[in-house]
Coordinates of C-alpha atoms and ligand atoms in Angstrom, one line a residue:
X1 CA -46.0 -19.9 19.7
X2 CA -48.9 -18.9 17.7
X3 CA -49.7 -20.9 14.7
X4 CA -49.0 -18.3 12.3
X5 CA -45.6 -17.7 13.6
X6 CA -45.2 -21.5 13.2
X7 CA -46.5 -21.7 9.6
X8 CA -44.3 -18.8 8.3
X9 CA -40.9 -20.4 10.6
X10 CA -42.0 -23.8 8.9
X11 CA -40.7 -21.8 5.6
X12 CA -37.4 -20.7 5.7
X13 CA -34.3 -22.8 5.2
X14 CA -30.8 -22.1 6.6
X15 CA -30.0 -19.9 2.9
X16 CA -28.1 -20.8 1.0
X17 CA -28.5 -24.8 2.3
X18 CA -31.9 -26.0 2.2
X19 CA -32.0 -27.6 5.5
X20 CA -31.5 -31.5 4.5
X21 CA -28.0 -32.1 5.6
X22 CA -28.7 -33.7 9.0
X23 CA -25.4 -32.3 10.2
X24 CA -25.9 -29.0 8.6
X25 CA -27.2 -26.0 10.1
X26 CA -31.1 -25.1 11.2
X27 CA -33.3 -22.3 9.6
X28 CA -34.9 -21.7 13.3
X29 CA -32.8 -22.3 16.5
X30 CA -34.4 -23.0 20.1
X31 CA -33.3 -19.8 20.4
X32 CA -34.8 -17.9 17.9
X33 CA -38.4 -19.3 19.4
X34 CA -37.7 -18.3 22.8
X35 CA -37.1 -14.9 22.1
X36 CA -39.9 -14.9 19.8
X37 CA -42.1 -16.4 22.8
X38 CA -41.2 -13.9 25.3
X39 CA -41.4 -10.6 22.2
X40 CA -45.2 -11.6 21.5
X41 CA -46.6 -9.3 23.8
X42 CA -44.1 -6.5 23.9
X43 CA -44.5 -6.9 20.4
X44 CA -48.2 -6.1 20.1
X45 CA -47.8 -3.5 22.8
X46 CA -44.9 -1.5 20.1
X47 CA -45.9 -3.2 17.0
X48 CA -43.6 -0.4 14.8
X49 CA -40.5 0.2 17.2
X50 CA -39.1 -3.0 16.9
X51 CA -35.3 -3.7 15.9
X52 CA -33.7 -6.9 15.3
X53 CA -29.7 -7.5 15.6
X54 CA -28.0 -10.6 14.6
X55 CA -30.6 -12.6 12.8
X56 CA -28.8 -15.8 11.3
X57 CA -31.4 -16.8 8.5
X58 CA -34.4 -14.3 8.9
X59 CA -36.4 -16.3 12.0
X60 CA -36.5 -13.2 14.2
X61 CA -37.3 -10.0 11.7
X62 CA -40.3 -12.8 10.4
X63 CA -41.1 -13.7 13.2
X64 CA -42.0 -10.7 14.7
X65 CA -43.4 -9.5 11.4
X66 CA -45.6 -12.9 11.6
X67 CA -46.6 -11.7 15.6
X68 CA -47.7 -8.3 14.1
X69 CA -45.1 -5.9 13.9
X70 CA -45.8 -3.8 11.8
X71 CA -42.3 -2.5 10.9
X72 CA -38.9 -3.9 11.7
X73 CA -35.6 -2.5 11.4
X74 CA -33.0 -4.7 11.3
X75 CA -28.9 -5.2 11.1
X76 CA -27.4 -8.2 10.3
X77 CA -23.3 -7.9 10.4
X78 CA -22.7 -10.4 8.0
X79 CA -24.2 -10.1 4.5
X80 CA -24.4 -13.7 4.3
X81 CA -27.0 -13.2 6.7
X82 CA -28.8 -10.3 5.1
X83 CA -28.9 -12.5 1.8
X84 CA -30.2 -15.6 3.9
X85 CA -33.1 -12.9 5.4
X86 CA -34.2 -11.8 1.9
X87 CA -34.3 -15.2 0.6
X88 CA -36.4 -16.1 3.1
X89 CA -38.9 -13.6 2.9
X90 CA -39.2 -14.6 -0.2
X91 CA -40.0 -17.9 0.8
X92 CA -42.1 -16.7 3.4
X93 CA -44.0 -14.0 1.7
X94 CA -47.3 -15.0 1.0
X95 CA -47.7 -17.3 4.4
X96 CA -46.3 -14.3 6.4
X97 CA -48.8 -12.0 4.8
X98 CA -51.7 -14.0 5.8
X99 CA -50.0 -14.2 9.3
X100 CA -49.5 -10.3 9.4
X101 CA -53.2 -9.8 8.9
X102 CA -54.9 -12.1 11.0
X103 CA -52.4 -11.1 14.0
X104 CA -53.0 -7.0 13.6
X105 CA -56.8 -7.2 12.9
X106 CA -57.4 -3.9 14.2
X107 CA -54.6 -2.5 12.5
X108 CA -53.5 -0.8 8.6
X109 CA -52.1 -3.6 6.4
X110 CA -49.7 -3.6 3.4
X111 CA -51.8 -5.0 0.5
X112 CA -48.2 -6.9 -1.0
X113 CA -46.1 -9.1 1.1
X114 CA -43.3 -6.6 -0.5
X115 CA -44.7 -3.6 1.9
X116 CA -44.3 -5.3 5.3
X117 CA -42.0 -3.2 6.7
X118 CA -38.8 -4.5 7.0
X119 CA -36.0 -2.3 6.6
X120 CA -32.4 -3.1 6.4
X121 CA -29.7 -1.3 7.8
X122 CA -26.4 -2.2 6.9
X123 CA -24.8 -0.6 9.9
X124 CA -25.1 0.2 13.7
X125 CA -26.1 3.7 13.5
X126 CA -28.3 6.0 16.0
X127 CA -31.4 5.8 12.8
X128 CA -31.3 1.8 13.6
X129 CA -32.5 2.2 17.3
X130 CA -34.0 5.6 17.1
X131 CA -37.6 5.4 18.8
X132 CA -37.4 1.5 19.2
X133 CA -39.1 -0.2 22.0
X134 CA -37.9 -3.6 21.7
X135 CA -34.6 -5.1 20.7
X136 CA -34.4 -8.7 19.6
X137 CA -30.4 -9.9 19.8
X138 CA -28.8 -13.1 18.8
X139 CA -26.2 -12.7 21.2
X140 CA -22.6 -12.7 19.3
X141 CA -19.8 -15.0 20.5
X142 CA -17.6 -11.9 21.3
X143 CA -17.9 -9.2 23.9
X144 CA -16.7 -6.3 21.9
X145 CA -19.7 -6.6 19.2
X146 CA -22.2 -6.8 22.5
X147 CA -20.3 -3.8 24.2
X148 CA -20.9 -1.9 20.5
X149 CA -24.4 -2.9 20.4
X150 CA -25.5 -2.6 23.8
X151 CA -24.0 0.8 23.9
X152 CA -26.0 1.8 20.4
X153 CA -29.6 0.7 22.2
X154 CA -28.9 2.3 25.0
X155 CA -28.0 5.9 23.4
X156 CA -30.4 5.9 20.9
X157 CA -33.2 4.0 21.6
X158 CA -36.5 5.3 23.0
X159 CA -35.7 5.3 27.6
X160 CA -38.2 2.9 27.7
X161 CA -36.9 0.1 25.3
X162 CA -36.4 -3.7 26.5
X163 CA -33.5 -5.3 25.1
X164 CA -34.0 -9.0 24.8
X165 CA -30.5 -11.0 24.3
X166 CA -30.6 -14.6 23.6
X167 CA -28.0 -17.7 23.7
X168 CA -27.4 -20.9 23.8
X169 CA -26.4 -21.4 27.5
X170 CA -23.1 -23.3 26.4
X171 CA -21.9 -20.3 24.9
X172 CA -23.0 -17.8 27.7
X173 CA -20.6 -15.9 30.5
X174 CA -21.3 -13.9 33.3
X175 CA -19.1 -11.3 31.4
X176 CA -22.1 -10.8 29.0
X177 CA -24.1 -9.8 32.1
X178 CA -21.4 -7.1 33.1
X179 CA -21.0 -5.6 29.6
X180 CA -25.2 -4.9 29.5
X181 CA -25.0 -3.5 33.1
X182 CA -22.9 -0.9 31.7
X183 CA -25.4 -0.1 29.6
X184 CA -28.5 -0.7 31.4
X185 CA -29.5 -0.4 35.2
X186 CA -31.4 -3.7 35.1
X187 CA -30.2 -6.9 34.2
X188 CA -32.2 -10.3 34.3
X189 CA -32.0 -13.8 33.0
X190 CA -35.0 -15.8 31.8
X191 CA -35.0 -19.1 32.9
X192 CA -33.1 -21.8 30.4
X193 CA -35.3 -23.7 27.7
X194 CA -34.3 -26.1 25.5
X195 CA -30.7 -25.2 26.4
X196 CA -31.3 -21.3 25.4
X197 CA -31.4 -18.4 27.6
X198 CA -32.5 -14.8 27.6
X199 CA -30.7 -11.9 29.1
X200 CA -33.5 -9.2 29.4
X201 CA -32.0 -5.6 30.1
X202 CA -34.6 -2.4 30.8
X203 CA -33.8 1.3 31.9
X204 CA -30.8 2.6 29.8
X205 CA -28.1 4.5 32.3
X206 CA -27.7 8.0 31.7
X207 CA -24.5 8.7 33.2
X208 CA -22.8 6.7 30.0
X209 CA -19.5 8.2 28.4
X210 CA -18.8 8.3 24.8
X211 CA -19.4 4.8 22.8
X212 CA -16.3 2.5 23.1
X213 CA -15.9 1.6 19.5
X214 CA -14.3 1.9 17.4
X215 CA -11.4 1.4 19.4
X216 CA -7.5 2.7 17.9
X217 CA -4.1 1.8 18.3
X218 CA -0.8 1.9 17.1
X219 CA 1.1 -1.3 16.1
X220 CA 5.3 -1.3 16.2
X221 CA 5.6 -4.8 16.0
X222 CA 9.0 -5.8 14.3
X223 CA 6.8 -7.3 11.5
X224 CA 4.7 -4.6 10.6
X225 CA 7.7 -2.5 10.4
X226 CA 9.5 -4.7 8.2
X227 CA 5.9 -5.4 5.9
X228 CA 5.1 -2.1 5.7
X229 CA 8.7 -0.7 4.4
X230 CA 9.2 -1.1 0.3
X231 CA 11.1 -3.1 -0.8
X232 CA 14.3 -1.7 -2.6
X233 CA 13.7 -1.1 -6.2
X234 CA 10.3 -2.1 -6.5
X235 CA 7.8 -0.2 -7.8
X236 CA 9.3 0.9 -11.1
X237 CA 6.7 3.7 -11.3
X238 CA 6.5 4.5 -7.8
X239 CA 7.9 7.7 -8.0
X240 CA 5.8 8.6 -10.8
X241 CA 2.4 8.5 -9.5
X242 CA 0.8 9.9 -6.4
X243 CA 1.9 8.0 -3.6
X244 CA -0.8 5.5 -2.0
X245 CA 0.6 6.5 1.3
X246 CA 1.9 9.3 2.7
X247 CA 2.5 11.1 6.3
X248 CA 1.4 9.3 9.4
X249 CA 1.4 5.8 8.1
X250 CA 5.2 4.8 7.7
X251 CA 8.0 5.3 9.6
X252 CA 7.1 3.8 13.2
X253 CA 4.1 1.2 12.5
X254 CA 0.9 1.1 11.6
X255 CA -2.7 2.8 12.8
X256 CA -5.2 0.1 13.1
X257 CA -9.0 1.0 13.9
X258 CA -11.8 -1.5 15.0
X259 CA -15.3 -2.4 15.9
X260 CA -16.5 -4.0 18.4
X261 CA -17.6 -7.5 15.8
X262 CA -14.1 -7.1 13.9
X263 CA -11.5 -10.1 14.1
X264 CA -8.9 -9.3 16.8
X265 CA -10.0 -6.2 17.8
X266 CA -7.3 -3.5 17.6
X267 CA -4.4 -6.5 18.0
X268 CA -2.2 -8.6 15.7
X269 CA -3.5 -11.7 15.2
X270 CA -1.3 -14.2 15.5
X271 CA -1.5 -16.2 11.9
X272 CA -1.6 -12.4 10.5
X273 CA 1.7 -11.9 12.2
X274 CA 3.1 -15.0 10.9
X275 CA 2.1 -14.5 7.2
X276 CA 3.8 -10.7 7.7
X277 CA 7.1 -12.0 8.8
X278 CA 7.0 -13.4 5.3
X279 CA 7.0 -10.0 3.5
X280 CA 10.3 -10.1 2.3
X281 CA 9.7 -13.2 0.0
X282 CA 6.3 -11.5 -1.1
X283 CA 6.7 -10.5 -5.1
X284 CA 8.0 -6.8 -6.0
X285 CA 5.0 -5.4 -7.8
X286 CA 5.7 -3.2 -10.5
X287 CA 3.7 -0.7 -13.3
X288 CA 2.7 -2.1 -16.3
X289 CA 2.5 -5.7 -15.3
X290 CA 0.0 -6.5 -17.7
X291 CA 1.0 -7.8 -21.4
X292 CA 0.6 -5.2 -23.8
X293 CA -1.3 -6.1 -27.0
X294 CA 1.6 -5.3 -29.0
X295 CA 4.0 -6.8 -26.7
X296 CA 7.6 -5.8 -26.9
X297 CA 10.7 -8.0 -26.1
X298 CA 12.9 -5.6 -24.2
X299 CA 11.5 -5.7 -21.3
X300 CA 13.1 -2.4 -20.5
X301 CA 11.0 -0.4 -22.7
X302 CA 7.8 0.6 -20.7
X303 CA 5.2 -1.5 -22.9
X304 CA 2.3 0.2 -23.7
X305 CA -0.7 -0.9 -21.4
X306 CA -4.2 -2.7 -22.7
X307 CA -7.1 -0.1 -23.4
X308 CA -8.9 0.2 -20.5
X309 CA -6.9 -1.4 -18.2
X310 CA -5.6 0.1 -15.1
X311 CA -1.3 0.6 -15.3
X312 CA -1.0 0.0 -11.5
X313 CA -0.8 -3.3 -9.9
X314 CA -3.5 -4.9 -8.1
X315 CA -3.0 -6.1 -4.8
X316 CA -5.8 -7.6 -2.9
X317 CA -6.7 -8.7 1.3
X318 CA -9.6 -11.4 1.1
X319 CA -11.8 -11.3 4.3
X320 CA -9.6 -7.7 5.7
X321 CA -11.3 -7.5 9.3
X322 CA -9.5 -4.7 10.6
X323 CA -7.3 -3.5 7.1
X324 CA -4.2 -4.9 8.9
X325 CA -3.4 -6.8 5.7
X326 CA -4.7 -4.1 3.3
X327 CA -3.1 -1.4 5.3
X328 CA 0.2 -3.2 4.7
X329 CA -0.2 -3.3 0.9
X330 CA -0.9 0.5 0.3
X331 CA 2.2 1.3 2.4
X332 CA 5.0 -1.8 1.0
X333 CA 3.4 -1.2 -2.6
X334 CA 3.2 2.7 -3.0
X335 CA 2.3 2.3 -6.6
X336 CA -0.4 -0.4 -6.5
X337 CA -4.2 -0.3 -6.1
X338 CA -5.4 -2.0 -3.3
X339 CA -8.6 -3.7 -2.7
X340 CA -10.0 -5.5 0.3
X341 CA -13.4 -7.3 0.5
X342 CA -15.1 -9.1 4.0
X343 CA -18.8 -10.3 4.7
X344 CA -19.0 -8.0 7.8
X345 CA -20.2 -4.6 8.1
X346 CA -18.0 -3.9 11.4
X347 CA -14.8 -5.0 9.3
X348 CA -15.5 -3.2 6.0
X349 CA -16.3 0.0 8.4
X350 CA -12.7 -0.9 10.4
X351 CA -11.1 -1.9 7.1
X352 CA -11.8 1.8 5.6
X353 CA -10.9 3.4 9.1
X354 CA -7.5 1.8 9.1
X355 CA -7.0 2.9 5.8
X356 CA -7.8 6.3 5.9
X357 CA -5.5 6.7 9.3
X358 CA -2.5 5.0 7.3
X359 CA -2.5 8.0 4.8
X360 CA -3.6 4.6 2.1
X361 CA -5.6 6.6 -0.6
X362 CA -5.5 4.4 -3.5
X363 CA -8.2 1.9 -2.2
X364 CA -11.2 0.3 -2.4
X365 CA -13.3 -1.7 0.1
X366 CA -16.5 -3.8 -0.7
X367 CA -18.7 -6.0 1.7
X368 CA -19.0 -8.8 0.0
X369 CA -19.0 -12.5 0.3
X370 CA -15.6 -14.1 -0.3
X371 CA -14.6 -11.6 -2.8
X372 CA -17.7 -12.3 -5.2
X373 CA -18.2 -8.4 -5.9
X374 CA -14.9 -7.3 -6.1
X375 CA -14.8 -4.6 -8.6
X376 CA -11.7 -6.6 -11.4
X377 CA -12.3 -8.3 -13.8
X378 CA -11.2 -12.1 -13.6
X379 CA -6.7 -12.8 -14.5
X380 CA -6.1 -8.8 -13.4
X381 CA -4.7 -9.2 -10.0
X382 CA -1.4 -9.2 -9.4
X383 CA -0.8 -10.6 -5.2
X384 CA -4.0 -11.8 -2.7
X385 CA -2.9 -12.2 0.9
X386 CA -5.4 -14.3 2.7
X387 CA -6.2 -15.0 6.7
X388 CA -8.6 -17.3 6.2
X389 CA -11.6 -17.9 8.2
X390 CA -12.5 -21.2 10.1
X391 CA -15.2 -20.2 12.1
X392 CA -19.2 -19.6 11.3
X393 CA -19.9 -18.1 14.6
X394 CA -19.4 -20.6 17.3
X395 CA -18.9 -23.3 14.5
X396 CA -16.0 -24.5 12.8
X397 CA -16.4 -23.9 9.0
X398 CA -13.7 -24.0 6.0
X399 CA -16.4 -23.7 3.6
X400 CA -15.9 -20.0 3.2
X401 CA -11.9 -20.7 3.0
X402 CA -12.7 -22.9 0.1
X403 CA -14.5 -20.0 -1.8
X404 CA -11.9 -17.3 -1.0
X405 CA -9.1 -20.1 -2.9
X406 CA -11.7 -20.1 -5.4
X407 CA -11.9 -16.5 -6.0
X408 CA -8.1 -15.6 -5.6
X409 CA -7.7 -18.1 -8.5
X410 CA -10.4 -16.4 -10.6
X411 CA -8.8 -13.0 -10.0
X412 CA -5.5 -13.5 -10.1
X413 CA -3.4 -12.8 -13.4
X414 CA -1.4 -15.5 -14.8
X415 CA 1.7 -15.5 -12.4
X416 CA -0.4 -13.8 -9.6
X417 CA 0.9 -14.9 -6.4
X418 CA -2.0 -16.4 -3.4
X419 CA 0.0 -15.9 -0.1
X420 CA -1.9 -17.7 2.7
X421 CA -1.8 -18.4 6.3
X422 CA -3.7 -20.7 7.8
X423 CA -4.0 -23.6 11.4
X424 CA -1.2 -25.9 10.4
X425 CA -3.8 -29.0 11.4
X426 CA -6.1 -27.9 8.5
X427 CA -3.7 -28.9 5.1
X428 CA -4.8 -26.8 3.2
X429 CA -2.0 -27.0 0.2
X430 CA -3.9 -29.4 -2.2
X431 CA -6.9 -27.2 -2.2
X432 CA -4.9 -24.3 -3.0
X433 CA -3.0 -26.2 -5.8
X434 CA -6.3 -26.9 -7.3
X435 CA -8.6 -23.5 -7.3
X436 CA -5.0 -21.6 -8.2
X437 CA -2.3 -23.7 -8.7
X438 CA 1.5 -24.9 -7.6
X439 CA 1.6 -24.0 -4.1
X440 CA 5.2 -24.2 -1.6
X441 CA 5.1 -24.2 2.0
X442 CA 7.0 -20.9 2.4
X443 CA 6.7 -21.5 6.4
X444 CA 5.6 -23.5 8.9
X445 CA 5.3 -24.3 12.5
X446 CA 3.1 -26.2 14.4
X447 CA 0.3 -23.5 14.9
X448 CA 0.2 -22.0 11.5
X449 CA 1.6 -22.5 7.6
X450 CA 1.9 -20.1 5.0
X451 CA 2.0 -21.1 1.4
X452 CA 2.4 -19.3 -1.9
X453 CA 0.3 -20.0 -4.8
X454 CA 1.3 -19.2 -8.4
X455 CA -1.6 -18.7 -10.4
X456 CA -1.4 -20.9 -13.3
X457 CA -4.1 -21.0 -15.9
X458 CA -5.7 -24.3 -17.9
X459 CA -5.9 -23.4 -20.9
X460 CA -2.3 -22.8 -20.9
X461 CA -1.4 -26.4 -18.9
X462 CA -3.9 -28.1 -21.7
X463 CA -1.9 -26.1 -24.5
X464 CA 1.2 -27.7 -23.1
X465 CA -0.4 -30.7 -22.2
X466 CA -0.9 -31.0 -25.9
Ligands
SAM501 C1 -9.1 -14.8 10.2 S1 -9.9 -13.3 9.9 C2 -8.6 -12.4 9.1 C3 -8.8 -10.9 9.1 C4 -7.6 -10.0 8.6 N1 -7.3 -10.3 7.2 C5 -6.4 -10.3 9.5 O1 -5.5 -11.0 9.0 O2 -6.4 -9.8 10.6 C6 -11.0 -13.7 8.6 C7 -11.9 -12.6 8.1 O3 -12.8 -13.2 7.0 C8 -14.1 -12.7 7.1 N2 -15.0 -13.6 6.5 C9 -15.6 -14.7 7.1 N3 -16.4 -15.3 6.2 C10 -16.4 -14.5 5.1 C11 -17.0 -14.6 3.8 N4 -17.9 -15.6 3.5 N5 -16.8 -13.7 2.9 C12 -15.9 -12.6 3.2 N6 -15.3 -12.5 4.4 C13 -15.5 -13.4 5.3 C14 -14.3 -12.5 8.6 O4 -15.3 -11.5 8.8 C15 -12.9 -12.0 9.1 O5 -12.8 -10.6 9.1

C-alpha cells in the first residue's frame, strides 16, 4: 500500500467511536486493505468509473480517492455508514487532497478537498453502476443483498467491469461463489491474507432474466390475520376519515415486499410473529387522544384538539425492515397515522413497497437512525412496536436496541404504550423501565419475551414524588 493511502487510512476512526475501545470496532479492516491492494492498478487504469458498495467507515470510497480516482460513486445501505463516510472525509480531507494529487500527476485536480468526486447514492439503482469499471464490495453477511447487488453490476455496469468482493474468510461460503456465477461467467478467489479473501468476478452473462429483488409474497399466517383485523369498537373516528387501508390489504393476509439486504426476506420472522400473537392486548387507539387545552370532563364529548396537532393517533414500527409491523398498524388502526423509520435503504425501500401493496395510505417512512428523524414532535405518539436489532453485521450489538428504548420514550405521549419483542437471554425489562417506564412481561418463552412499556413522564413522578 502506497504511503498516501496509508496516511489518509491513518485518519479515520470507526464514526461515531473514535477507535480507543480495545474491544471496539476498527476504522480500516484487513479487508478493506486487501481490496485496496489489488484496486490500485485497475484503479489508475479507470480512475472515474469506480463504484464502492458496503463501505463500513469510509476506508474504501478514500481509499481509492487516495489511489487516484478521480470520482467514486458509492452506496452504503446503512446510513450509519454513510454518516461514518462523511465524517471521515472530513477527517481525511486535507491529507487525502495531498494524496489525490501526488497519485494523478498527469491528471485535472479539484482545487478543495470538497470537489473530490465522491458521490453518494442512497440506493441500488442502474445510475450507481452505469459506465463503472470497477466495483469495490464489502461482502454482506446475507446472500439476498449479494444476489441484489451482483445482479445491479452486472446489468448496468460497463461489459468490461471487474467486481472485486471481499471477506473475512470465517464468514465466507461457497454459496457466495454460486450467487456471482449467476451473474458473471468468471469467478476467482484471491488467495487469503490476513484472514481476508477476495472473490474477483469479470464478464457479466447476457443471458440473465429479470433482477430477483424485490421479491413478493402473501402472508396468511393465523397471526397476521388476527393483527391485522380491528379490533371491535376501536377507532372512535374510524368511520369518519378516509380509511388508511382499503381493498387488497385485509381480508386474507397481508402483501409483504423485500430486498435482497432487508431482515427476513419476504418471511415472518419469528420474534415478529411472537410480538403479533399479542395483538389483542395491544391498546385501542382512538381520535382525539390528545388533551385538549380546554379539557372537558365528559369524556364523551369529542374534545376539541390542540392547534396544530394532528386528531389521528400515532402509531409507530422502530427499525420496520420489510413494513411487516407497519403494515399491521395501518390495517388494525384504520384511523391512525403510521410511521416507520430503519437505518437501511433496502428496508425503507421494502417498508414503502409493503405499504403501498397493503392499500396503507396514511404513512410515512424515513431512513434514519433509531428513529432520530422521525417527523413528531417528542410525548405525541400514541403505540411503538419494536423488533429490535442485536446484530451490527456479523457482530452482536444491543447498542442500537438501547437507542430505539431511548427514542420510543422520547416520542411517546404520556400513557403511550412500547410493545417489544426481543431474545429472552438478553433481559431487557430494566432498560425499558428506565428510557420509558413500568414495563410487564406480557409473554414469554424461552426464545423470545414481549413486554409493554407505559410511558410515564418525570416531571410528573417528581410532582408526586413531592
Ligand atoms: C430484528 S429487525 C426487525 C424488522 C421488522 N420490524 C420485523 O419485525 O420484521 C431490526 C431492524 O432494525 C434495523 N436497524 C438496525 N440498526 C438500526 C438503527 N441504528 N437505526 C434504525 N434501524 C436499525 C435493521 O435494519 C432491521 O430492519
Amino acid at each position: 500500500m502506497s504511503p498516501e493511502v496509508d496516511a489518509v487510512l491513518a485518519r479515520l476512526v470507526p464514526h461515531p467511536e473514535d477507535g480507543s475501545r480495545a474491544d471496539g470496532p476498527v476504522a480500516v479492516d484487513a479487508t478493506d486493505r486487501l481490496l485496496l491492494d489489488e484496486a490500485r492498478a485497475l484503479i489508475q487504469e479507470h480512475p472515474s468509473d469506480v463504484v464502492v458498495i458496503g463501505d463500513r467507515f469510509g476506508a474504501l470510497t478514500l481509499g481509492a480517492l487516495a489511489s487516484g480516482a478521480l470520482r467514486v460513486r458509492a452506496h452504503q445501505d446503512a446510513i450509519t455508514a454513510e454518516a461514518a463516510l462523511e465524517a471521515n472525509t472530513r477527517h481525511a480531507g486535507r491529507t487525502l487532497w495531498a494524496a489525490h494529487a501526488r497519485a494523478s500527476a498527469d491528471a485535472p485536480v479539484p482545487r478543495e478537498p470538497a470537489g473530490m468526486g465522491l458521490t453518494g447514492h442512497d440506493r441500488l439503482e442502474p445510475a450507481l453502476f452505469a459506465g463503472a469499471r470497477l466495483v469495490l464490495l464489502q461482502l454482506p453477511t446475507s446472500l439476498a443483498e449479494l444476489t441484489e447487488i451482483a445482479e445491479h453490476v452486472a446489468r448496468y455496469a460497463d461489459p468490461s467491469v471487474t467486481l472485486l468482493a471481499g471477506g473475512r474468510v470465517k464468514h465466507m461460503t461457497h454459496a457466495m461463489n454460486d450467487v456471482l456465477g449467476a451473474s458473471f461467467a468468471q469467478v476467482g478467489a484471491s488467495l487469503a491474507r490476513q484472514k481476508s479473501r477476495l472473490l474477483i468476478a469479470r464478464e457479466p452473462r447476457s443471458d440473465v432474466g429479470p433482477l430477483t429483488y424485490p421479491v413478493t409474497s402473501r402472508l396468511t399466517d393465523p397471526e397476521i390475520l388476527a393483527a391485522i383485523t380491528p379490533p371491535a369498537g376501536a377507532g372512535s373516528g374510524a368511520a369518519a376519515v378516509a380509511p388508511a387501508a382499503t381493498g387488497n390489504g385485509t381480508p386474507g393476509g397481508l402483501t409483504v415486499v423485500a430486498h435482497g439486504a432487508a431482515f427476513a426476506g419476504a418471511t415472518l420472522d419469528h420474534g415478529t410473529r411472537f410480538l403479533l400473537a399479542q395483538a389483542h392486548r395491544w391498546p385501542h387507539l382512538s381520535d382525539l387522544q390528545f388533551t385538549p387545552v380546554s379539557s372537558t370532563s365528559d369524556t364523551s364529548e369529542a374534545p376539541t384538539p390542540v392547534p396544530g396537532m394532528d386528531v389521528h393517533p400515532v402509531a409507530v414500527d422502530l427499525g420496520s425492515g420489510t413494513g411487516i409491523l407497519a403494515t399491521v398498524l395501518g390495517l388494525r388502526y384504520p384511523n391512525a397515522h403510521v410511521l416507520a423509520s430503519d437505518r437501511s435503504a433496502a428496508a425503507c425501500a421494502s417498508t414503502r413497497a409493503t405499504l403501498t401493496a397493503n392499500g396503507v395510505r396514511a404513512a410515512g417512512v424515513v431512513r434514519d437512525d433509531a428513529g432520530a428523524l422521525l417527523p413528531i414532535p417528542d410525548g405525541s405518539a400514541d403505540l411503538v412496536l419494536l423488533n429490535p436489532p442485536f446484530h451490527d453485521r456479523a457482530a452482536l450489538s444491543t447498542d442500537a436496541a438501547h437507542r430505539m428504548f431511548a427514542t420510543a420514550g422520547r416520542i411517546l405521549r404520556e400513557g403511550g404504550e412500547l410493545w417489544t419483542v426481543f431474545n429472552t437471554p438478553l433481559h431487557y425489562r430494566r432498560a425499558l423501565e428506565r428510557a420509558v417506564g413500568p414495563t410487564e412481561h406480557v409473554a414469554q418463552d424461552p426464545r423470545f419475551t414481549v413486554t409493554r412499556s407505559v410511558r410515564k413522564l418525570l416531571t410528573d413522578m417528581s410532582v408526586t414524588g413531592g
